[in-house]
Amino acid sequence: MDQLPPLLDLLEENHSKAFIVLKDGRIAIEQYFGMFTQDSVWYWASAGKSLTSVLVGIAQQEGLLDIQAASSTYLGTGWTNCTPAQEAAITVRHQLSMTTGLDDGVPDTDCTDPACLQYLADPGTRWSYYNAPYTRLDGVISGASGQSINDFLLSHLTPGTGIGGLYLPVGYNNIFFSKPRMMARFGLLMLAQGTWNGDAILADENYYNAMITPSQALNPAYGYLWWLNGQSAFMLPGSQLVFPGTLMPNEP
């Protein structure tokens, strides 16, 4: 514990707001900085993508959607600026794996208007970290379930786990906001392979395993909206280069 004060100082110097360490499912360290408290709310940024991936998996296990189905099954036709055949080839799985083939070279990569979602390559042949097709997964969940993504979370994830929060629109994006302990709970859920206190929340083992293993050969360091460390190669957002080695060599 002698090393804890310097660590907390480092976190504060780097403008951290909350720091939680869990051990055996219990809070071992919990520290807040500045005006931020246990009840303060903050945004998950792109970590919210991983939460969305879990919600898609729950929707599939409930029989509400099939990730191999065309995204237009749930979004309706005309959600892109592609030809009907090009659009019909894009599946929910392509959205999860960042391989829709839609052009990430548009001026605004957050724009979800159909005019912004333009064909560049056949789905599954090009990996690019592109926000807009991911954001449209909110519409996939809504179209499949008849619920908003917030209502779906509150009815399918919160009751079993206590994980709460809200997706809120920020420009074109839908950003997840919650209290810090909600993210800690989500981490526990994932470490327990989708179970909570012995209850299966994400019961589809095939989906869970696919989510946290390489989803395609183009970028082995990416699953279903999860970055994967320890792979043989990786790509980075905004680049088509493939780098040899693991994404973060000094991290788990």
CSV table of C-alpha atoms in Angstrom, one decimal, residues 123 146-147:
chain,number,residue,atom,x,y,z
A,123,PRO,CA,-18.4,-5.8,-46.9
A,146,GLY,CA,-39.3,-2.3,-30.7
A,147,GLN,CA,-37.6,-0.6,-27.8
